[in-house]
Short mmCIF file of C-alpha atoms in Angstrom, two decimals:
data_model
loop_
_atom_site.label_atom_id
_atom_site.label_comp_id
_atom_site.label_asym_id
_atom_site.label_seq_id
_atom_site.Cartn_x
_atom_site.Cartn_y
_atom_site.Cartn_z
CA MET A 1 23.80 17.66 -0.27
CA ARG A 2 21.67 19.28 2.38
CA VAL A 3 18.18 17.59 3.20
CA VAL A 4 15.15 18.47 5.06
CA LEU A 5 13.28 15.58 6.60
CA VAL A 6 9.98 17.14 7.23
CA PHE A 7 7.16 15.07 9.49
CA PRO A 8 3.98 17.65 8.76
CA PRO A 9 1.18 18.11 11.35
CA GLY A 10 -2.59 16.23 11.03
CA ALA A 11 -1.12 13.27 13.77
CA GLY A 12 -1.02 13.91 17.68
CA ALA A 13 0.56 15.61 19.93
CA THR A 14 3.31 13.41 21.28
CA TYR A 15 4.07 11.19 18.32
CA VAL A 16 7.85 11.70 17.94
CA PRO A 17 7.96 10.42 14.53
CA LEU A 18 10.05 7.21 13.75
CA GLY A 19 10.49 7.48 9.82
CA ILE A 20 12.25 10.60 9.99
CA ALA A 21 14.20 9.35 12.91
CA SER A 22 15.36 6.47 10.91
CA LEU A 23 16.05 7.36 7.19
CA ALA A 24 18.92 10.59 8.33
CA PRO A 25 21.65 8.08 9.93
CA PHE A 26 21.13 5.86 7.09
CA VAL A 27 21.87 7.73 4.38
CA GLU A 28 24.76 10.32 5.67
CA TRP A 29 25.44 7.05 6.58
CA ALA A 30 25.06 4.83 2.69
CA VAL A 31 25.33 8.81 1.43
CA PRO A 32 28.91 10.51 2.76
CA GLY A 33 28.48 14.28 2.66
CA THR A 34 25.38 14.62 2.64
CA ALA A 35 23.41 16.44 5.87
CA VAL A 36 20.00 15.65 6.86
CA ARG A 37 17.87 18.34 9.65
CA LEU A 38 14.97 16.93 10.73
CA VAL A 39 12.01 19.36 10.80
CA ASP A 40 9.29 18.56 12.47
CA LEU A 41 6.10 21.13 12.14
CA ASN A 42 3.54 18.47 13.35
CA ILE A 43 4.44 19.03 17.23
CA ALA A 44 5.32 23.23 15.98
CA ALA A 45 1.78 23.49 14.91
CA TRP A 46 0.30 22.07 18.46
CA ILE A 47 1.88 24.16 20.17
CA ARG A 48 1.34 26.90 18.39
CA ALA A 49 -2.84 25.55 18.51
CA ALA A 50 -2.05 26.29 22.28
CA GLY A 51 -0.58 28.89 22.42
CA GLU A 52 -3.63 30.93 20.88
CA ASP A 53 -5.74 29.27 23.01
CA PRO A 54 -6.86 31.02 26.92
CA GLY A 55 -5.81 26.92 28.93
CA GLY A 56 -2.81 26.64 26.04
CA GLN A 57 -0.09 26.77 28.49
CA ASP A 58 -2.03 25.93 31.31
CA LEU A 59 -2.64 22.54 29.21
CA MET A 60 1.20 22.36 28.80
CA ALA A 61 2.57 22.30 31.25
CA PHE A 62 0.22 19.64 32.77
CA VAL A 63 1.08 17.57 29.61
CA ARG A 64 4.62 18.09 29.85
CA GLY A 65 5.03 17.25 33.48
CA LEU A 66 5.44 21.21 34.77
CA GLN A 67 2.76 21.78 36.51
CA GLY A 68 0.78 19.47 38.90
CA ASN A 69 -0.19 15.99 39.19
CA PHE A 70 -0.05 14.33 35.87
CA LEU A 71 -1.97 10.81 36.61
CA ASP A 72 -4.56 13.06 39.27
CA PRO A 73 -7.81 12.20 37.04
CA GLY A 74 -9.50 15.84 38.70
CA LEU A 75 -6.76 17.43 36.20
CA THR A 76 -6.67 15.48 33.43
CA LEU A 77 -10.69 16.64 33.16
CA PHE A 78 -10.33 19.87 34.00
CA HIS A 79 -7.31 20.02 31.93
CA LYS A 80 -9.78 17.85 29.14
CA THR A 81 -10.80 21.35 28.07
CA ALA A 82 -8.68 23.24 26.60
CA TRP A 83 -7.17 20.10 24.84
CA ASN A 84 -10.83 19.33 22.97
CA ARG A 85 -10.49 23.05 21.52
CA ILE A 86 -6.77 23.00 20.75
CA ARG A 87 -7.97 19.97 18.62
CA GLN A 88 -10.58 20.61 16.61
CA ALA A 89 -8.19 24.32 15.96
CA MET A 90 -5.56 21.45 14.84
CA ALA A 91 -8.57 19.36 12.77
CA GLY A 92 -9.33 22.99 11.16
CA LEU A 93 -5.81 23.52 9.79
CA VAL A 94 -6.73 20.24 7.59
CA GLU A 95 -9.90 21.52 6.29
CA GLN A 96 -7.50 25.17 5.34
CA ALA A 97 -5.62 23.27 4.14
CA LYS A 98 -7.73 21.18 2.08
CA ASN A 99 -8.83 24.50 1.03
CA PHE A 100 -5.82 26.09 0.21
CA VAL A 101 -5.02 23.41 -2.29
CA ALA A 102 -8.13 23.26 -3.86
CA ALA A 103 -8.39 26.98 -4.60
CA GLY A 104 -5.65 28.47 -2.98
CA SER A 105 -6.50 30.26 -0.42
CA SER A 106 -7.23 30.56 2.39
CA ASP A 107 -7.60 31.49 6.37
CA PRO A 108 -5.15 34.28 6.81
CA LYS A 109 -4.25 32.72 10.51
CA PHE A 110 -3.36 29.83 8.15
CA ILE A 111 -1.63 30.86 5.00
CA SER A 112 1.01 32.69 8.59
CA LEU A 113 1.76 29.57 9.25
CA LEU A 114 1.72 27.82 6.51
CA GLY A 115 4.30 30.82 5.77
CA ALA A 116 6.65 30.38 8.59
CA MET A 117 6.57 26.32 7.73
CA THR A 118 7.39 26.99 4.46
CA GLU A 119 10.10 29.19 6.04
CA GLN A 120 11.56 27.30 8.53
CA VAL A 121 11.91 24.49 5.83
CA LEU A 122 13.89 26.42 2.56
CA SER A 123 16.04 27.72 6.02
CA PHE A 124 18.18 25.26 6.10
CA ASP A 125 18.79 25.68 1.82
CA PRO A 126 17.95 21.80 1.17
CA GLU A 127 18.84 20.21 -2.25
CA LEU A 128 16.71 18.12 -1.34
CA ILE A 129 13.47 18.00 1.01
CA GLY A 130 11.48 14.31 1.47
CA VAL A 131 7.75 15.21 3.38
CA SER A 132 6.91 11.66 5.86
CA VAL A 133 2.91 10.41 5.79
CA LEU A 134 2.13 9.07 7.72
CA PHE A 135 -1.77 9.87 8.30
CA PRO A 136 -4.16 10.49 6.33
CA GLU A 137 -5.04 13.61 7.80
CA GLN A 138 -1.39 14.43 7.28
CA VAL A 139 -1.72 14.83 3.69
CA PRO A 140 -4.23 18.11 2.63
CA PHE A 141 -0.89 19.87 4.85
CA ALA A 142 1.84 17.82 3.05
CA ALA A 143 0.18 19.16 -0.15
CA ALA A 144 -0.40 22.18 0.84
CA LEU A 145 3.72 22.63 2.11
CA ALA A 146 4.51 20.95 -1.33
CA VAL A 147 2.11 23.67 -3.41
CA SER A 148 3.80 26.87 -1.06
CA VAL A 149 7.23 25.78 -0.44
CA ASN A 150 7.22 25.75 -4.84
CA GLN A 151 6.38 29.23 -5.28
CA ALA A 152 8.45 30.38 -2.30
CA MET A 153 11.39 29.07 -4.83
CA ALA A 154 9.36 30.38 -7.82
CA GLY A 155 11.56 33.17 -9.02
CA THR A 156 14.88 32.68 -5.97
CA GLY A 157 17.08 31.16 -8.98
CA ARG A 158 16.67 28.30 -5.96
CA LYS A 159 14.98 24.41 -6.88
CA ALA A 160 15.29 21.65 -4.53
CA CYS A 161 13.24 18.14 -5.78
CA LEU A 162 10.15 17.46 -3.25
CA VAL A 163 9.28 14.05 -2.66
CA MET A 164 7.22 12.11 -0.11
CA GLY A 165 6.50 9.29 1.30
CA GLY A 166 5.84 6.97 4.24
CA ALA A 167 2.98 4.76 4.74
CA MET A 168 0.25 6.69 3.73
CA MET A 169 1.57 5.92 0.63
CA SER A 170 0.63 3.41 0.27
CA ALA A 171 -2.76 3.63 1.31
CA LEU A 172 -3.75 5.95 -1.08
CA SER A 173 -3.74 6.70 -5.32
CA VAL A 174 -0.06 8.27 -6.19
CA LYS A 175 -0.98 9.12 -9.48
CA ASP A 176 -4.20 11.43 -7.97
CA LEU A 177 -1.58 12.98 -6.25
CA LEU A 178 0.83 13.52 -8.81
CA THR A 179 -1.94 14.55 -11.12
CA ALA A 180 -3.59 16.69 -8.79
CA VAL A 181 0.09 18.09 -6.55
CA PRO A 182 2.10 19.31 -9.82
CA GLU A 183 4.60 20.84 -7.01
CA ILE A 184 5.56 17.06 -6.14
CA ASP A 185 8.32 15.33 -7.70
CA GLY A 186 8.20 11.94 -6.80
CA ILE A 187 6.73 9.77 -4.39
CA VAL A 188 8.31 6.08 -2.90
CA LYS A 189 5.89 3.69 -2.19
CA GLY A 190 7.04 1.51 0.92
CA GLU A 191 10.37 1.20 2.54
CA GLY A 192 11.97 4.54 1.98
CA GLU A 193 16.07 3.63 2.66
CA GLY A 194 16.94 3.02 -0.74
CA ALA A 195 14.88 5.27 -3.13
CA LEU A 196 16.64 8.15 -0.17
CA ALA A 197 20.10 6.85 -0.49
CA ALA A 198 19.71 7.70 -4.84
CA LEU A 199 18.21 10.20 -4.38
CA CYS A 200 20.62 11.50 -2.28
CA ARG A 201 22.98 10.01 -5.45
CA LYS A 202 21.27 12.02 -7.40
CA THR A 203 20.04 8.77 -9.11
CA ASP A 204 18.20 9.66 -12.13
CA PHE A 205 14.68 8.65 -11.34
CA SER A 206 14.77 5.80 -13.44
CA ARG A 207 16.53 3.50 -11.16
CA VAL A 208 14.96 4.78 -7.83
CA PRO A 209 13.77 2.43 -5.86
CA GLY A 210 10.28 2.48 -5.22
CA LEU A 211 9.77 6.34 -7.20
CA VAL A 212 6.79 7.47 -8.40
CA TYR A 213 7.34 9.74 -11.06
CA ARG A 214 5.99 11.93 -14.20
CA SER A 215 8.15 11.24 -17.75
CA GLY A 216 7.42 12.13 -21.30
CA TRP A 217 5.43 8.68 -21.55
CA GLY A 218 3.17 9.80 -18.15
CA ILE A 219 3.21 8.51 -14.70
CA GLN A 220 6.39 5.59 -14.07
CA VAL A 221 6.20 3.11 -11.36
CA ASN A 222 9.10 1.72 -10.65
CA SER A 223 9.39 -1.70 -8.46
CA ARG A 224 10.46 -1.63 -4.63
CA SER A 225 13.58 -2.89 -2.05
CA ALA A 226 13.54 -3.88 1.40
CA PRO A 227 16.90 -3.18 3.46
CA SER A 228 17.99 -5.51 6.03
CA LEU A 229 16.89 -4.02 8.59
CA GLU A 230 20.38 -5.35 10.08
CA ALA A 231 22.81 -2.57 8.20
CA LEU A 232 20.82 0.24 9.02
CA PRO A 233 21.38 2.19 12.30
CA PRO A 234 19.47 2.91 15.36
CA PRO A 235 17.38 5.84 15.50
CA ASP A 236 18.35 9.45 16.04
CA PHE A 237 15.49 11.17 18.00
CA SER A 238 18.17 13.33 19.45
CA ARG A 239 17.57 15.60 16.46
CA LEU A 240 14.29 16.09 17.78
CA PRO A 241 12.63 18.19 20.49
CA LEU A 242 11.74 15.94 22.40
CA GLU A 243 11.04 17.70 25.62
CA ALA A 244 8.84 19.79 23.13
CA TYR A 245 5.53 16.89 22.83
CA PHE A 246 3.26 16.14 25.09
CA ASN A 247 4.56 13.88 27.78
CA PRO A 248 5.47 13.93 31.18
CA GLU A 249 8.82 12.18 29.95
CA PRO A 250 10.28 10.79 26.99
CA VAL A 251 8.10 8.14 25.45
CA LEU A 252 9.79 6.63 22.37
CA PRO A 253 8.23 4.64 19.90
CA VAL A 254 10.61 1.56 18.96
CA LEU A 255 10.95 -0.97 15.74
CA PHE A 256 11.60 -4.53 16.79
CA SER A 257 10.81 -5.52 12.52
CA ARG A 258 8.99 -4.42 9.34
CA GLY A 259 5.93 -6.37 8.01
CA CYS A 260 4.13 -8.95 9.62
CA ALA A 261 4.80 -12.24 10.52
CA TRP A 262 1.64 -13.60 10.43
CA ARG A 263 0.65 -11.15 7.45
CA ARG A 264 -3.11 -13.87 7.11
CA CYS A 265 -5.58 -11.04 8.32
CA ARG A 266 -8.51 -10.95 5.29
CA PHE A 267 -9.09 -7.20 6.05
CA CYS A 268 -5.68 -6.12 6.53
CA SER A 269 -3.98 -3.10 4.71
CA HIS A 270 -0.53 -2.45 7.15
CA ASN A 271 1.67 -4.74 5.55
CA PHE A 272 1.82 -3.31 1.55
CA SER A 273 4.67 -0.82 3.15
CA PHE A 274 6.76 -3.51 3.80
CA GLY A 275 9.16 -5.52 2.03
CA GLY A 276 8.49 -8.63 3.41
CA PHE A 277 8.68 -9.84 7.16
CA ARG A 278 11.92 -9.09 8.96
CA LYS A 279 13.40 -8.51 12.02
CA LYS A 280 16.10 -7.45 14.24
CA ASN A 281 18.89 -9.10 16.53
CA ALA A 282 17.34 -8.72 20.60
CA GLN A 283 21.17 -8.03 21.56
CA ALA A 284 21.44 -5.60 19.08
CA PHE A 285 17.26 -4.42 19.66
CA VAL A 286 17.91 -4.02 23.80
CA SER A 287 20.91 -2.30 22.72
CA GLU A 288 19.29 0.73 20.70
CA ILE A 289 16.64 0.77 23.74
CA GLU A 290 19.89 1.48 26.23
CA THR A 291 21.79 3.52 24.15
CA TYR A 292 18.32 5.83 24.35
CA ALA A 293 18.24 5.25 28.23
CA ARG A 294 22.08 6.79 29.27
CA THR A 295 22.36 9.30 26.37
CA LEU A 296 18.94 10.61 25.96
CA GLY A 297 17.31 9.79 29.22
CA VAL A 298 14.13 7.49 28.29
CA ARG A 299 12.15 5.67 29.88
CA TYR A 300 9.39 4.38 28.45
CA PHE A 301 8.94 3.06 24.52
CA TYR A 302 6.94 1.67 22.78
CA SER A 303 6.55 -1.27 19.99
CA ALA A 304 5.74 0.27 16.61
CA ASP A 305 5.88 -2.86 15.24
CA GLU A 306 2.47 -5.69 14.16
CA PHE A 307 2.98 -7.60 16.90
CA ILE A 308 6.19 -10.21 18.35
CA GLN A 309 6.37 -12.41 18.84
CA PRO A 310 6.24 -14.20 22.01
CA GLU A 311 9.28 -16.28 21.73
CA ASP A 312 11.31 -12.52 20.06
CA MET A 313 9.57 -11.42 23.35
CA ASP A 314 12.03 -14.00 25.23
CA ALA A 315 14.72 -13.10 23.79
CA ILE A 316 14.24 -9.18 24.65
CA CYS A 317 13.46 -9.70 27.41
CA GLU A 318 16.15 -11.85 29.25
CA ALA A 319 17.94 -9.68 27.51
CA ILE A 320 16.99 -6.58 29.46
CA LEU A 321 17.13 -8.49 31.97
CA ALA A 322 21.09 -9.59 32.15
CA ARG A 323 21.15 -5.40 31.29
CA GLY A 324 19.67 -4.60 34.33
CA LEU A 325 18.02 -2.01 32.42
CA SER A 326 14.98 -0.64 34.23
CA VAL A 327 12.03 0.61 30.89
CA ASN A 328 8.65 0.62 30.92
CA LEU A 329 7.32 -1.35 28.06
CA HIS A 330 4.24 -1.05 25.44
CA ILE A 331 3.48 -3.55 22.42
CA LEU A 332 1.20 -5.52 20.15
CA GLY A 333 0.14 -9.24 20.23
CA ARG A 334 -1.34 -12.10 18.82
CA PRO A 335 -3.94 -13.69 21.78
CA THR A 336 -2.39 -17.43 20.06
CA ARG A 337 -1.90 -19.90 23.36
CA ASP A 338 2.19 -19.35 23.02
CA CYS A 339 1.64 -16.63 25.37
CA THR A 340 2.39 -19.30 28.94
CA PRO A 341 1.83 -17.21 32.21
CA GLY A 342 5.75 -17.86 31.71
CA ARG A 343 6.67 -16.29 29.80
CA MET A 344 4.68 -12.42 30.51
CA ALA A 345 5.13 -13.23 33.81
CA LEU A 346 9.52 -13.17 32.19
CA TRP A 347 8.73 -10.17 30.45
CA SER A 348 6.81 -8.34 33.55
CA ALA A 349 9.77 -8.34 35.03
CA ALA A 350 11.43 -6.94 32.54
CA GLY A 351 9.56 -3.92 31.90
CA CYS A 352 6.75 -5.08 29.35
CA ARG A 353 3.49 -2.77 31.51
CA TRP A 354 1.26 -3.22 28.58
CA ILE A 355 0.20 -5.36 25.34
CA GLY A 356 -2.31 -4.21 23.26
CA TRP A 357 -4.10 -7.37 22.16
CA GLY A 358 -6.27 -8.19 18.36
CA ILE A 359 -8.94 -9.25 20.32
CA GLU A 360 -10.59 -8.31 17.13
CA THR A 361 -14.50 -10.26 18.53
CA GLY A 362 -15.11 -12.47 20.55
CA SER A 363 -17.29 -14.81 18.13
CA GLN A 364 -15.21 -17.37 17.16
CA ARG A 365 -17.01 -18.21 13.93
CA LEU A 366 -16.18 -14.79 12.87
CA LEU A 367 -12.32 -15.04 14.26
CA ASP A 368 -12.45 -17.63 11.69
CA LEU A 369 -13.77 -15.74 8.72
CA VAL A 370 -10.64 -13.44 8.62
CA ASN A 371 -7.95 -15.58 9.52
CA LYS A 372 -6.65 -14.33 12.91
CA GLY A 373 -5.63 -17.69 13.94
CA THR A 374 -6.89 -17.72 17.32
CA VAL A 375 -8.88 -19.44 19.71
CA VAL A 376 -11.54 -17.58 21.82
CA PRO A 377 -10.44 -20.16 24.57
CA ASP A 378 -7.42 -19.26 24.05
CA ILE A 379 -7.58 -15.53 24.42
CA GLN A 380 -9.23 -15.55 28.12
CA LYS A 381 -6.12 -17.31 29.46
CA VAL A 382 -3.91 -15.46 27.71
CA LEU A 383 -5.74 -12.13 29.07
CA GLU A 384 -5.86 -13.70 32.20
CA ALA A 385 -2.28 -14.57 32.41
CA GLY A 386 -0.80 -10.35 32.20
CA SER A 387 -3.74 -9.51 34.35
CA LEU A 388 -1.78 -12.57 37.25
CA ALA A 389 1.97 -11.01 35.77
CA GLY A 390 1.14 -7.26 36.27
CA ILE A 391 0.45 -6.12 32.89
CA SER A 392 -2.28 -4.41 31.61
CA ASN A 393 -4.00 -5.54 28.72
CA MET A 394 -5.83 -3.71 25.91
CA GLY A 395 -8.26 -5.40 24.31
CA LEU A 396 -8.49 -3.33 20.08
CA MET A 397 -11.42 -5.23 19.13
CA ILE A 398 -13.58 -4.79 15.37
CA PHE A 399 -17.11 -4.67 15.36
CA GLY A 400 -19.35 -4.86 11.69
CA LEU A 401 -17.14 -7.52 10.74
CA PRO A 402 -17.91 -9.10 7.33
CA THR A 403 -20.99 -11.56 7.51
CA SER A 404 -21.73 -10.08 10.92
CA THR A 405 -25.22 -11.02 12.50
CA ASP A 406 -27.07 -10.75 15.91
CA HIS A 407 -25.89 -13.53 16.92
CA ASP A 408 -22.43 -13.00 16.40
CA LEU A 409 -22.04 -9.65 18.40
CA GLU A 410 -23.46 -11.47 21.69
CA LYS A 411 -20.58 -14.47 21.44
CA THR A 412 -18.45 -10.81 22.08
CA PHE A 413 -20.37 -9.23 24.32
CA GLU A 414 -20.37 -12.50 26.35
CA PHE A 415 -15.96 -12.36 26.11
CA ILE A 416 -16.87 -9.26 27.20
CA GLN A 417 -18.30 -10.02 30.12
CA GLY A 418 -16.69 -12.95 31.49
CA ALA A 419 -13.13 -11.31 30.27
CA TYR A 420 -13.29 -8.18 31.90
CA ASP A 421 -12.29 -8.08 34.70
CA CYS A 422 -8.91 -9.14 33.12
CA LEU A 423 -9.29 -5.77 30.37
CA ASN A 424 -7.48 -2.76 31.76
CA SER A 425 -9.29 -0.99 28.63
CA LEU A 426 -10.92 -1.41 25.27
CA THR A 427 -10.52 0.50 21.28
CA ALA A 428 -14.10 -0.45 19.27
CA SER A 429 -13.62 0.24 15.70
CA ALA A 430 -16.21 -0.13 13.34
CA PHE A 431 -14.48 -2.79 10.44
CA VAL A 432 -13.38 -0.99 7.97
CA LEU A 433 -13.22 -1.98 3.86
CA PHE A 434 -9.98 -1.35 2.42
CA GLU A 435 -8.86 -2.13 -1.93
CA GLN A 436 -6.60 -4.62 -2.43
CA THR A 437 -7.46 -7.28 0.54
CA HIS A 438 -9.24 -10.15 0.02
CA PHE A 439 -12.32 -9.39 1.11
CA ALA A 440 -12.37 -6.66 -1.08
CA ARG A 441 -11.60 -8.32 -3.84
CA ASN A 442 -14.24 -11.07 -2.75
CA ALA A 443 -16.92 -8.40 -2.21
CA GLU A 444 -20.26 -9.72 -3.47
CA LYS A 445 -18.75 -12.98 -1.94
CA TYR A 446 -18.71 -11.34 1.83
CA GLY A 447 -21.88 -9.50 0.43
CA LEU A 448 -21.14 -5.86 -0.14
CA HIS A 449 -21.27 -3.76 -2.52
CA VAL A 450 -18.50 -1.42 -2.92
CA HIS A 451 -19.65 2.36 -3.85
CA GLY A 452 -15.85 3.52 -5.03
CA ARG A 453 -12.59 4.70 -3.09
CA LEU A 454 -13.25 7.49 -0.43
CA GLU A 455 -11.64 10.84 -1.04
CA ILE A 456 -8.89 12.24 0.91
CA LEU A 457 -8.00 15.98 -1.40
CA ARG A 458 -9.08 17.29 -4.34
CA LYS A 459 -7.48 20.16 -6.20
CA GLY A 460 -10.17 21.56 -8.95
CA ASP A 461 -11.61 18.76 -10.88
CA LEU A 462 -8.71 16.11 -9.70
CA PRO A 463 -9.97 13.78 -7.15
CA VAL A 464 -7.32 12.18 -4.74
CA ARG A 465 -8.34 8.99 -3.39
CA SER A 466 -7.41 6.47 -0.99
CA HIS A 467 -7.68 2.40 -1.08
CA ARG A 468 -9.77 3.15 1.93
CA LEU A 469 -13.26 2.14 -0.03
CA LYS A 470 -16.30 3.36 0.95
CA PHE A 471 -19.41 0.57 1.33
CA SER A 472 -22.67 -0.93 1.93
CA GLU A 473 -24.00 -4.28 2.96
CA ILE A 474 -26.32 -5.68 0.54
CA ALA A 475 -29.39 -7.58 2.05
CA SER A 476 -31.17 -10.61 2.01
CA ASP A 477 -33.37 -8.85 -0.60
CA GLY A 478 -30.70 -7.83 -2.65
CA SER A 479 -31.51 -4.33 -0.88
CA LEU A 480 -27.87 -1.72 -0.10
CA ARG A 481 -28.36 -0.75 4.12
CA SER A 482 -25.87 0.60 5.85
CA PRO A 483 -22.88 -1.31 6.98
CA ARG A 484 -23.89 -2.63 10.79
CA GLY A 485 -19.73 -2.28 12.00
CA ALA A 486 -21.47 1.43 13.91
CA LEU A 487 -25.12 -0.47 14.89
CA GLU A 488 -22.61 -2.32 16.66
CA VAL A 489 -20.40 -0.47 17.93
CA ALA A 490 -23.19 1.85 19.64
CA ALA A 491 -24.68 -1.55 20.55
CA TRP A 492 -21.03 -2.34 22.59
CA GLN A 493 -21.74 1.02 23.61
CA GLN A 494 -24.99 0.27 25.70
CA HIS A 495 -23.87 -2.53 26.57
CA ARG A 496 -20.29 -1.37 28.73
CA ARG A 497 -23.05 1.04 30.30
CA TRP A 498 -24.81 -2.02 31.77
CA LEU A 499 -21.01 -3.71 32.30
CA GLY A 500 -20.08 -0.70 35.08
CA ASP A 501 -16.96 0.59 33.39
CA PRO A 502 -14.20 1.16 35.43
CA PRO A 503 -13.20 5.17 35.81
CA PHE A 504 -11.53 5.81 33.06
CA LEU A 505 -14.18 4.77 30.74
CA GLU A 506 -16.71 6.41 32.74
CA GLN A 507 -15.19 9.26 32.19
CA LEU A 508 -13.98 9.52 28.38
CA PRO A 509 -16.73 7.22 26.84
CA THR A 510 -15.71 7.18 23.05
CA GLU A 511 -11.94 7.73 23.10
CA HIS A 512 -9.48 5.70 22.61
CA TYR A 513 -6.20 6.02 25.04
CA LEU A 514 -1.83 5.93 25.38
CA ILE A 515 -0.69 4.45 27.99
CA HIS A 516 2.89 6.58 28.14
CA VAL A 517 3.75 7.07 32.05
CA SER A 518 3.78 4.54 35.42
CA GLY A 519 2.24 2.04 33.94
CA GLN A 520 -1.56 3.85 34.59
CA TRP A 521 -4.15 5.91 32.67
CA ASN A 522 -4.18 9.61 31.07
CA PRO A 523 -7.02 9.72 29.35
CA LEU A 524 -5.90 12.93 27.07
CA TYR A 525 -4.86 11.30 24.12
CA PRO A 526 -5.67 9.54 21.80
CA ALA A 527 -4.14 6.21 21.04
CA VAL A 528 -1.22 6.31 19.45
CA PRO A 529 -1.00 3.22 16.17
CA SER A 530 1.91 1.23 15.00
CA ALA A 531 4.16 3.43 12.83
CA SER A 532 2.93 0.77 10.29
CA ASP A 533 -0.52 2.09 10.27
CA PRO A 534 -2.23 3.52 6.69
CA GLU A 535 -5.58 4.87 8.09
CA PRO A 536 -4.48 4.43 12.29
CA SER A 537 -8.23 5.85 13.39
CA GLU A 538 -9.62 2.44 12.12
CA ALA A 539 -9.08 -1.41 12.85
#
């Protein structure tokens, strides 16, 4: 069977799609005779948008390390003007995709782009097209592509089964999407290996794990499957144009585990994509990294895990040191007391350069309420240990958590002020309420009034809704008020100016960032979230 796996536009220009790179070698191994082609339409759209901008060619040369010093702050700010225009152009394309799906017409430039993308997908004469959707912004493009592919194949005598998968499919109403966009044959919820293999074997839809599809009895939902990670071949990034991404050197996502080892945070919806927590053997994981370093020349990696447990990070780092690998790692972690100074020294020696810590708040009351399992004094000690070991600390904060008060906000400010010298960056996100989470199931108990689900796409009278909820807070007099999150983020911006920001925060006070090379910031880039994150722009 001929298969095309597609990553549609709507993601960042630095993001190398882990999902399709993981599925391709697996399905070729599991179903002999299958030939898979990977198509990253997202980076193609960025390149096209940059090519149409007067400063785009110089920007691409700069971010790819071909012109100027990538780490020069002055050059960064110079190129940011073009970068902002190109980002706005990409955001405009998402709106054009919505218009195309809603009304079947759009701007001629968008129609030209969509036609070129459709031609690229169909050039392999696929029998199966899999579209991987990780972020909300990709949903309109994915739907538009499904419509365009169907139109292009109509009357040709060719037919390809088109299915969608990816983390975002667990963060929206798939029944809405199947109803609004009949050009989609099926949607895979959860992990995609078993479903893709079954589809390549031409298994009846009723027996494809995780598949949601139409039948004569309405929309059917199959039970999911979750493979053992030890049985999976490593992702094959060699099939992707690594030189095309907006990085001076390749930066690859790697995944040691699936799911969350803690899995108790009451605000989190990330685990809806997974069949439970599982992890790889540390030696096998390091072998993957070693292979990428040897065959692709990659030195920079970031972990797409929810977080890596300290004992697992020990094993990974010991294996890296034993093999004499020279790599740079960016991971996510839980700031618990077992992240000791000794461990931090080991991690740093093995190449751990940045850790994004799920701090969330400086209020112990709120940490206990959200069931984070962390203690404020321990968080402070973890940040100090990381800083002393030479690891840069990124604090991930959520403002406006349920029942938050002015006192809780002041406790957060006090914590940040005390830890400021140990923090290299902070992200400030407003609390977002997701369907099926503890806070959504008990909304009234926590003073939340739910208005309904957020709409992300519409075709005529048919909405496609996210599992993200629109909500208000219930005031003491019973009236409804806007959530505190946005107000608390604004208060933090004012407080941060009073603290005196490091240069990288003074330059771009409202953006999130990702470290790419040399353990230093380049503030052009918004943060790349976990690959399992269905709503990357939110906490």
